[in-house]
């Protein structure tokens, strides 16, 4: 605004000076010509006069050019100043908008702080609580309230356990993908532990006039989460200079009230999924797969394109015949069958299937032939993937060996009834990254799979790591609509050690649960016990019924499984 204000007067002043300069020089020239004319004869005077006129004309033209030059400079400077002012105005507007946002955040935090202080005052003064939530928003202040998290629970299953930790180790009941009861903290858990230690040491050292505490003085720490209130921390430190004395630090991280962040509507009625399956042999498995595809994708969803990339000659004709039979039966034409003569490579097959699509930026679902889908999965595939924004990596429920799971029954249930989720039927395959929903553009941007990898596995892990390190959000969640069918797994001894170890681990985990394998190992002991009590069975019926009635574990587990 300051430059714009002075630009016009400046231009006028320059033009005014140039005009007066021209007038002054013209006057001087006229005086000189007049003097020369009077001093010389008439003929010479005329010659000199004409020469003077020519010089004056040239000076005037030069002056006019200078005036025009300065006018051009003035106009360019004015435009430059105007552009600068406009840019500064836009920057000021953006800064004002950011300032308003920050001011609103500060006001909201101040409002919440006043509410918490008011609720705390009511609790400490014994005043009435307006709502039950008021009591649960301020437990981090009153020490006695923390202890009440595990008081008057309806059963032992509602007790909130602590996670134990030291300065560099976590001892956790829910190990997650790490699958270790004891592990070094990583990611957000590492940052959380460091923050806890730093704050507790700050509190201890601010109240201590002697030696300073450090993380090596931590004896043990505990934390637990109440999902309605927040996280409680209990830390015990060895006291400085006092044998068998300890310092206890309590901290609490409260949860904020629920907030509505965003509401969106999605129209997915025209969203097609290109389901890509790499395949070699396994004709019987393909028969079950294509029947499932017909039921879930052709009949119900109707917006799935099937791309099969087949390697080798073994089982090729049988597979093509099965595919043509099912597609002809349902009048289904949205499929493509690609033949590859080279050895099987899952990464190559998925890359070929993705590149073969020529209908724009399609949503891809990379799938294996031993996958079974249920209602709802395809919609979750569409909802949890967005081009350039997020990819969906569902955690598949992997089925155990049905011959072990149903060994106590007379026969294995029908195929469609096998796919239930409970602790005896299978497990969440947290280490699997092969089934994924992503847009073709994101897949190609990440350069797809490593096609140098031959045989089983690992190419999907490398792609997953690329997405984790990128700006694309990875949606990772157990999905109740996708199952990995149990099949005999043979690990090729010629695989690289990393691949071979992964294959063996998958084989070991996929047979049965820990309890089921244990019962198989102790099968003879179980039979001996049954024979021992077969003669006195009637006498023990009443005791057995009593045990069944009092066994809370069995009852609760039955409810969870159902």
XYZ file of C-alpha atoms in Angstrom:
562
model
C 0.000 0.000 0.000
C 2.955 2.349 0.710
C 4.517 1.993 -2.751
C 1.192 2.477 -4.512
C 0.608 5.745 -2.677
C 3.869 7.433 -3.888
C 4.191 6.065 -7.393
C 1.851 8.532 -9.199
C 3.350 11.784 -7.700
C 6.814 10.505 -8.518
C 5.909 9.972 -12.174
C 4.312 13.427 -12.458
C 7.364 15.096 -10.915
C 9.713 13.421 -13.434
C 7.584 14.538 -16.398
C 7.388 18.106 -15.006
C 11.168 18.347 -14.658
C 11.715 17.031 -18.178
C 9.310 19.601 -19.655
C 10.945 22.552 -17.880
C 14.364 21.310 -18.914
C 13.273 21.290 -22.569
C 11.782 24.812 -22.298
C 14.983 26.151 -20.688
C 17.255 24.688 -23.325
C 15.010 25.942 -26.102
C 15.142 29.465 -24.673
C 18.932 29.402 -24.476
C 19.184 28.206 -28.059
C 16.917 31.022 -29.281
C 18.991 33.639 -27.460
C 22.199 32.271 -28.964
C 20.751 32.255 -32.462
C 19.503 35.830 -32.084
C 22.905 37.028 -30.909
C 24.698 35.338 -33.777
C 22.262 36.754 -36.296
C 22.841 40.275 -35.047
C 26.630 39.951 -35.059
C 27.075 38.483 -38.574
C 25.971 39.564 -42.024
C 22.619 38.619 -43.280
C 23.821 35.710 -45.485
C 25.996 34.219 -42.811
C 23.329 34.845 -40.238
C 20.800 32.907 -42.281
C 23.213 30.018 -42.590
C 23.945 30.008 -38.896
C 20.258 30.399 -38.108
C 19.350 27.344 -40.156
C 22.151 25.398 -38.543
C 20.925 26.451 -35.114
C 17.407 25.413 -35.987
C 18.673 21.963 -36.969
C 20.584 21.618 -33.732
C 17.559 22.771 -31.758
C 15.341 20.257 -33.563
C 17.775 17.458 -32.746
C 17.919 18.520 -29.088
C 14.142 18.579 -28.924
C 13.923 15.102 -30.396
C 16.521 13.851 -27.894
C 14.621 15.483 -25.079
C 11.360 13.886 -26.285
C 13.057 10.465 -26.356
C 14.377 10.980 -22.834
C 10.918 11.972 -21.650
C 9.409 8.857 -23.234
C 12.188 6.693 -21.704
C 11.521 8.047 -18.222
C 7.793 7.574 -18.735
C 8.397 3.907 -19.667
C 10.588 3.409 -16.583
C 7.982 5.060 -14.416
C 5.174 2.828 -15.767
C 7.309 -0.332 -15.319
C 8.218 0.691 -11.750
C 4.594 1.402 -10.974
C 3.572 -2.060 -12.284
C 6.355 -3.700 -10.271
C 5.300 -1.869 -7.106
C 1.667 -2.801 -7.753
C 2.590 -6.509 -8.126
C 4.593 -6.335 -4.898
C 1.689 -4.746 -3.051
C -0.738 -7.371 -4.370
C 1.587 -10.173 -3.295
C 2.004 -8.647 0.158
C -1.774 -8.247 0.429
C -2.241 -11.971 -0.352
C 0.458 -12.931 2.174
C -1.113 -10.735 4.829
C -4.506 -12.312 4.145
C -3.044 -15.823 4.488
C -1.228 -14.900 7.705
C -4.425 -13.416 9.099
C -6.309 -16.634 8.266
C -3.664 -18.769 10.024
C -3.697 -16.383 12.983
C -7.485 -16.721 13.240
C -7.197 -20.520 13.218
C -4.525 -20.467 15.946
C -6.592 -18.006 17.972
C -9.632 -20.285 17.763
C -7.501 -23.243 18.896
C -6.173 -21.268 21.869
C -9.686 -20.164 22.812
C -10.910 -23.752 22.618
C -8.036 -24.965 24.815
C -8.712 -22.205 27.339
C -12.400 -23.145 27.394
C -11.573 -26.808 28.009
C -9.095 -25.863 30.722
C -11.750 -23.794 32.522
C -14.202 -26.687 32.277
C -11.686 -29.136 33.730
C -10.814 -26.740 36.567
C -14.503 -26.256 37.369
C -15.146 -30.001 37.382
C -12.089 -30.584 39.546
C -13.308 -27.974 42.022
C -16.686 -29.688 42.232
C -15.089 -33.067 42.844
C -12.612 -31.849 45.478
C -15.306 -29.873 47.268
C -17.686 -32.799 47.271
C -20.134 -30.909 45.113
C -22.643 -32.623 42.861
C -21.561 -33.922 39.467
C -23.794 -32.803 36.632
C -22.897 -35.768 34.438
C -21.131 -39.047 34.856
C -18.609 -37.935 32.228
C -17.617 -34.968 34.447
C -16.225 -37.435 36.957
C -14.338 -39.336 34.305
C -12.731 -36.297 32.703
C -10.635 -35.386 35.759
C -9.251 -38.625 37.288
C -5.659 -37.565 36.617
C -5.808 -35.065 39.488
C -7.225 -37.067 42.389
C -4.982 -40.000 43.319
C -7.756 -42.120 44.775
C -9.716 -42.046 41.546
C -6.970 -43.877 39.612
C -7.245 -46.863 41.889
C -10.981 -47.063 41.248
C -10.439 -48.066 37.598
C -10.319 -51.693 38.709
C -12.871 -51.583 41.533
C -16.393 -53.013 41.321
C -15.954 -54.585 37.886
C -18.512 -57.222 36.880
C -15.937 -59.930 36.101
C -12.232 -60.614 35.851
C -12.396 -59.923 32.134
C -13.118 -56.227 32.753
C -10.014 -55.620 34.866
C -7.665 -53.227 33.070
C -4.171 -54.753 33.224
C -0.961 -52.769 33.302
C 1.768 -52.903 30.713
C 5.128 -53.104 32.463
C 8.224 -51.317 31.181
C 11.813 -50.469 32.025
C 13.980 -47.732 30.546
C 14.443 -49.673 27.290
C 12.020 -52.625 27.324
C 8.253 -53.190 27.117
C 6.480 -56.209 28.627
C 3.130 -56.277 26.867
C 0.048 -58.478 26.704
C -0.844 -57.360 23.172
C 2.396 -57.638 21.220
C 0.754 -56.902 17.872
C 2.714 -57.565 14.722
C 5.996 -57.847 16.653
C 4.475 -60.885 18.370
C 6.914 -60.736 21.278
C 5.959 -60.558 24.950
C 9.146 -58.539 25.553
C 10.535 -56.072 23.040
C 12.365 -52.795 22.629
C 9.991 -49.840 22.141
C 9.701 -48.518 18.594
C 7.713 -45.775 16.873
C 5.083 -44.036 18.985
C 5.746 -46.346 21.959
C 9.383 -45.256 21.989
C 8.397 -41.580 21.887
C 5.822 -42.146 24.632
C 8.345 -43.894 26.906
C 10.920 -41.140 26.418
C 8.336 -38.460 27.249
C 7.281 -40.336 30.398
C 10.855 -40.677 31.605
C 11.745 -37.048 30.836
C 8.722 -35.658 32.674
C 9.081 -37.937 35.718
C 12.801 -37.068 36.050
C 11.974 -33.370 35.764
C 9.443 -33.698 38.601
C 11.848 -35.674 40.790
C 14.828 -33.377 40.222
C 12.782 -30.215 40.836
C 11.935 -31.493 44.344
C 15.415 -32.830 45.122
C 18.205 -30.662 46.549
C 20.830 -33.423 46.433
C 21.934 -35.702 43.625
C 20.079 -35.663 40.367
C 17.981 -38.624 39.223
C 18.456 -40.209 35.798
C 16.814 -43.004 33.820
C 19.145 -45.611 35.346
C 17.393 -45.055 38.679
C 14.095 -46.379 37.286
C 13.180 -49.630 38.996
C 10.004 -50.349 37.056
C 7.204 -48.541 35.312
C 3.558 -49.407 34.610
C 0.912 -48.002 32.317
C -2.694 -48.848 31.475
C -5.361 -47.283 29.298
C -8.935 -46.582 30.245
C -10.511 -45.934 26.856
C -12.980 -43.421 28.301
C -10.560 -41.304 30.338
C -6.905 -41.665 29.359
C -3.592 -43.362 30.175
C -2.303 -43.843 33.713
C 1.432 -44.105 34.471
C 3.099 -45.393 37.646
C 6.909 -45.178 37.951
C 9.125 -46.345 40.811
C 12.665 -44.995 41.249
C 15.384 -46.018 43.688
C 15.761 -43.194 46.190
C 19.056 -41.287 46.150
C 21.177 -41.909 49.236
C 18.500 -43.919 51.066
C 18.789 -47.685 50.953
C 15.531 -49.604 50.461
C 13.664 -46.340 49.851
C 11.841 -45.573 46.632
C 10.261 -42.618 44.883
C 6.819 -43.046 43.310
C 5.732 -40.820 40.414
C 2.143 -40.839 39.125
C 1.131 -39.224 35.854
C -1.975 -39.192 33.719
C -2.594 -38.340 30.074
C -6.300 -37.431 29.749
C -8.316 -38.015 26.619
C -10.018 -35.046 25.014
C -13.795 -35.050 24.512
C -15.114 -36.519 21.286
C -15.012 -34.154 18.332
C -16.629 -34.392 14.928
C -13.817 -33.919 12.407
C -15.456 -34.482 9.033
C -18.583 -35.834 7.374
C -18.359 -37.089 3.792
C -20.571 -38.887 1.295
C -19.128 -41.421 -1.166
C -20.690 -42.438 -4.450
C -19.134 -45.766 -5.450
C -21.825 -47.103 -7.773
C -19.532 -46.739 -10.804
C -16.345 -47.856 -9.047
C -14.947 -50.990 -10.698
C -12.330 -53.256 -9.129
C -9.761 -55.091 -11.229
C -9.134 -58.310 -9.287
C -5.693 -59.614 -10.333
C -4.764 -63.253 -9.614
C -1.356 -64.785 -10.492
C -1.670 -68.553 -10.923
C 0.251 -71.713 -11.791
C -1.393 -75.132 -11.459
C -3.648 -75.664 -8.386
C -6.651 -76.593 -10.516
C -8.808 -77.865 -7.621
C -8.196 -74.687 -5.625
C -9.127 -72.594 -8.650
C -12.470 -74.416 -8.916
C -13.401 -73.255 -5.397
C -12.085 -69.769 -6.106
C -14.091 -69.244 -9.276
C -17.259 -70.507 -7.561
C -16.688 -67.941 -4.801
C -15.996 -65.256 -7.424
C -19.254 -66.040 -9.200
C -21.231 -65.769 -5.953
C -19.641 -62.649 -4.473
C -18.483 -60.702 -7.529
C -20.689 -61.678 -10.472
C -24.032 -62.184 -8.742
C -23.865 -59.730 -5.833
C -21.385 -56.943 -6.576
C -21.457 -56.881 -10.403
C -18.589 -54.354 -10.618
C -15.491 -56.581 -10.586
C -13.193 -57.282 -13.524
C -11.129 -60.504 -13.256
C -7.559 -60.668 -14.581
C -5.785 -64.029 -14.385
C -2.077 -64.269 -15.200
C -1.231 -67.947 -15.733
C 2.350 -69.295 -15.701
C 3.464 -72.473 -17.467
C 1.575 -75.285 -19.157
C 0.666 -77.534 -16.208
C -3.087 -77.344 -15.567
C -3.522 -74.601 -18.168
C -6.279 -76.253 -20.217
C -8.217 -77.422 -17.150
C -8.099 -73.908 -15.693
C -9.263 -72.279 -18.942
C -12.058 -74.819 -19.273
C -13.270 -74.150 -15.698
C -13.158 -70.386 -16.264
C -15.071 -70.565 -19.543
C -17.711 -72.820 -18.014
C -18.466 -70.461 -15.124
C -18.327 -67.262 -17.194
C -20.581 -68.779 -19.844
C -23.046 -69.946 -17.211
C -23.357 -66.392 -15.810
C -22.888 -64.548 -19.148
C -19.851 -62.840 -17.668
C -17.460 -61.161 -20.100
C -15.512 -58.809 -17.819
C -12.355 -60.919 -17.546
C -8.956 -61.375 -19.142
C -6.762 -64.493 -19.235
C -3.044 -63.827 -19.805
C -0.633 -66.696 -20.441
C 3.034 -66.531 -19.452
C 5.554 -69.218 -20.478
C 8.147 -68.292 -17.835
C 8.371 -69.788 -14.283
C 5.872 -68.590 -11.678
C 6.596 -65.226 -10.063
C 3.858 -63.535 -8.071
C 5.383 -60.093 -8.485
C 5.643 -60.465 -12.252
C 2.072 -61.777 -12.481
C 0.600 -58.859 -10.524
C 2.653 -56.311 -12.464
C 1.539 -57.805 -15.797
C -2.095 -57.808 -14.648
C -1.916 -54.164 -13.511
C -0.251 -52.971 -16.720
C -2.733 -54.850 -18.915
C -5.593 -52.618 -17.727
C -6.372 -49.938 -20.300
C -9.515 -48.283 -18.901
C -8.048 -45.467 -16.863
C -6.945 -45.362 -13.257
C -8.657 -48.489 -11.909
C -8.816 -49.744 -8.329
C -6.706 -52.910 -8.159
C -7.243 -55.790 -5.738
C -4.233 -58.103 -5.661
C -5.535 -61.514 -4.688
C -4.399 -65.147 -4.417
C -6.313 -68.206 -5.552
C -6.556 -69.506 -1.972
C -8.600 -66.496 -0.785
C -12.287 -66.615 0.154
C -14.372 -63.415 0.231
C -17.546 -62.653 2.157
C -20.140 -59.892 1.941
C -18.870 -56.392 2.576
C -15.212 -56.816 1.709
C -15.402 -55.310 -1.778
C -17.123 -52.196 -0.420
C -14.428 -51.842 2.250
C -11.852 -52.203 -0.516
C -13.423 -49.226 -2.309
C -13.841 -47.088 0.795
C -10.335 -47.546 2.210
C -8.376 -46.756 -0.969
C -8.044 -43.353 -2.661
C -5.697 -42.351 -5.498
C -2.629 -40.531 -4.223
C -4.027 -40.599 -0.687
C -4.363 -44.068 0.870
C -4.054 -47.799 0.224
C -5.858 -50.639 1.999
C -3.909 -53.547 3.470
C -6.539 -55.760 5.145
C -5.335 -58.206 7.790
C -6.582 -61.563 6.532
C -8.069 -64.223 8.825
C -6.011 -67.328 8.105
C -7.738 -70.682 8.546
C -6.164 -73.579 10.457
C -5.947 -77.118 9.116
C -9.596 -78.312 9.222
C -8.524 -81.917 9.824
C -7.042 -80.741 13.155
C -9.684 -78.156 14.011
C -12.527 -80.672 13.561
C -10.642 -83.779 14.689
C -13.135 -84.316 17.524
C -16.090 -84.306 15.127
C -17.300 -87.113 12.939
C -16.821 -85.061 9.744
C -15.627 -81.702 8.513
C -18.472 -79.169 7.936
C -19.402 -78.111 4.373
C -16.914 -75.841 2.623
C -18.970 -72.637 2.939
C -19.461 -73.196 6.699
C -15.741 -73.363 7.468
C -15.239 -69.603 7.314
C -15.988 -68.472 10.851
C -13.817 -66.324 13.080
C -12.904 -67.766 16.460
C -9.748 -68.792 18.302
C -9.934 -72.427 17.180
C -10.664 -71.857 13.492
C -7.789 -69.543 12.620
C -5.774 -66.420 13.414
C -5.234 -62.895 12.117
C -2.383 -63.025 9.636
C -0.560 -59.893 10.854
C 2.580 -60.764 8.908
C 0.799 -61.035 5.536
C 0.851 -58.164 3.030
C -0.088 -59.932 -0.205
C -3.791 -58.992 -0.325
C -4.151 -55.274 -0.929
C -6.399 -52.663 -2.564
C -4.706 -49.739 -4.295
C -5.126 -47.600 -7.370
C -3.141 -48.421 -10.473
C -1.490 -44.977 -10.476
C -0.134 -45.475 -6.942
C 1.085 -48.979 -7.751
C 2.966 -47.813 -10.848
C 4.281 -44.713 -9.051
C 5.898 -47.009 -6.486
C 7.348 -49.017 -9.398
C 5.306 -52.045 -8.465
C 6.819 -55.257 -7.196
C 10.441 -56.301 -7.344
C 10.286 -58.603 -10.355
C 13.755 -59.994 -9.623
C 12.270 -62.029 -6.773
C 11.417 -65.534 -7.918
C 9.141 -68.050 -6.201
C 7.324 -67.543 -2.905
C 6.914 -64.331 -0.969
C 8.823 -61.198 0.070
C 7.927 -59.045 -2.952
C 4.774 -57.892 -1.139
C 6.767 -56.899 1.964
C 9.074 -54.672 -0.091
C 6.122 -52.882 -1.709
C 4.447 -52.440 1.683
C 7.607 -50.797 3.047
C 7.632 -48.371 0.115
C 4.120 -47.211 0.974
C 4.917 -46.952 4.694
C 7.813 -44.591 3.914
C 5.777 -42.516 1.441
C 3.178 -39.760 1.911
C 0.354 -42.218 1.217
C -1.657 -43.360 4.235
C -1.630 -47.132 4.831
C -4.964 -48.390 6.192
C -4.158 -51.572 8.113
C -7.029 -53.356 9.847
C -8.463 -56.851 10.485
C -11.172 -57.463 7.889
C -13.923 -59.982 8.749
C -14.713 -60.564 5.063
C -11.458 -62.025 3.713
C -10.104 -65.494 4.596
C -6.951 -67.354 3.677
C -7.825 -71.003 2.998
C -5.569 -73.583 4.611
C -3.531 -75.672 2.216
C -0.475 -77.849 2.479
C 2.579 -75.613 2.308
C 5.816 -76.959 0.903
C 8.829 -74.699 1.255
C 11.310 -74.977 -1.603
C 14.792 -75.611 -0.101
C 16.320 -73.642 -2.984
C 14.718 -70.400 -1.784
C 16.932 -67.692 -0.375
C 17.360 -67.999 3.445
C 15.129 -64.986 4.182
C 12.340 -66.337 1.969
C 12.756 -69.883 3.278
C 12.544 -68.782 6.922
C 9.403 -66.757 6.192
C 7.858 -69.777 4.481
C 8.681 -72.054 7.429
C 7.249 -69.536 9.921
C 4.043 -69.302 7.897
C 3.815 -73.089 7.719
C 4.341 -73.489 11.480
C 1.729 -70.882 12.443
C -0.889 -72.062 9.975
C -1.533 -75.625 11.159
C -3.465 -75.145 14.388
C -3.682 -73.116 17.570
C -1.317 -73.619 20.482
C -4.009 -75.404 22.490
C -4.976 -77.679 19.605
C -1.395 -78.716 18.925
C -0.955 -79.357 22.635
C -4.021 -81.591 22.737
C -2.645 -83.561 19.794
C 0.662 -84.011 21.598
C -1.099 -85.216 24.760
C -3.742 -87.294 22.992
C -2.603 -90.526 24.642
C -2.731 -88.992 28.097
C -6.278 -87.838 27.420
C -7.357 -91.340 26.367
C -5.772 -92.909 29.458
C -7.689 -90.468 31.651
C -10.972 -91.280 29.853
C -10.405 -95.028 30.308
C -9.529 -94.564 33.960
C -12.812 -92.757 34.665
C -15.068 -94.685 32.313
C -16.194 -97.083 35.088
C -16.978 -94.275 37.552
C -18.507 -91.930 35.002
C -21.926 -91.756 36.672
C -20.367 -90.831 39.986
C -18.567 -87.871 38.473
C -21.492 -86.450 36.466
C -22.629 -84.201 39.290
C -19.086 -82.916 39.881
C -18.613 -82.280 36.180
C -21.858 -80.336 35.956
C -20.782 -78.224 38.897
C -17.458 -77.496 37.254
C -19.207 -76.521 34.049
C -21.509 -74.131 35.891
C -18.690 -72.457 37.803
C -16.222 -72.267 34.951
C -16.464 -68.617 33.988
C -13.678 -68.958 31.473
C -15.515 -71.550 29.434
C -18.733 -69.583 29.468
C -17.140 -66.267 28.504
C -15.021 -67.880 25.810
C -18.142 -69.514 24.400
C -19.817 -66.114 24.233
C -16.786 -64.546 22.571
C -16.573 -67.338 19.990
C -20.249 -67.044 19.110
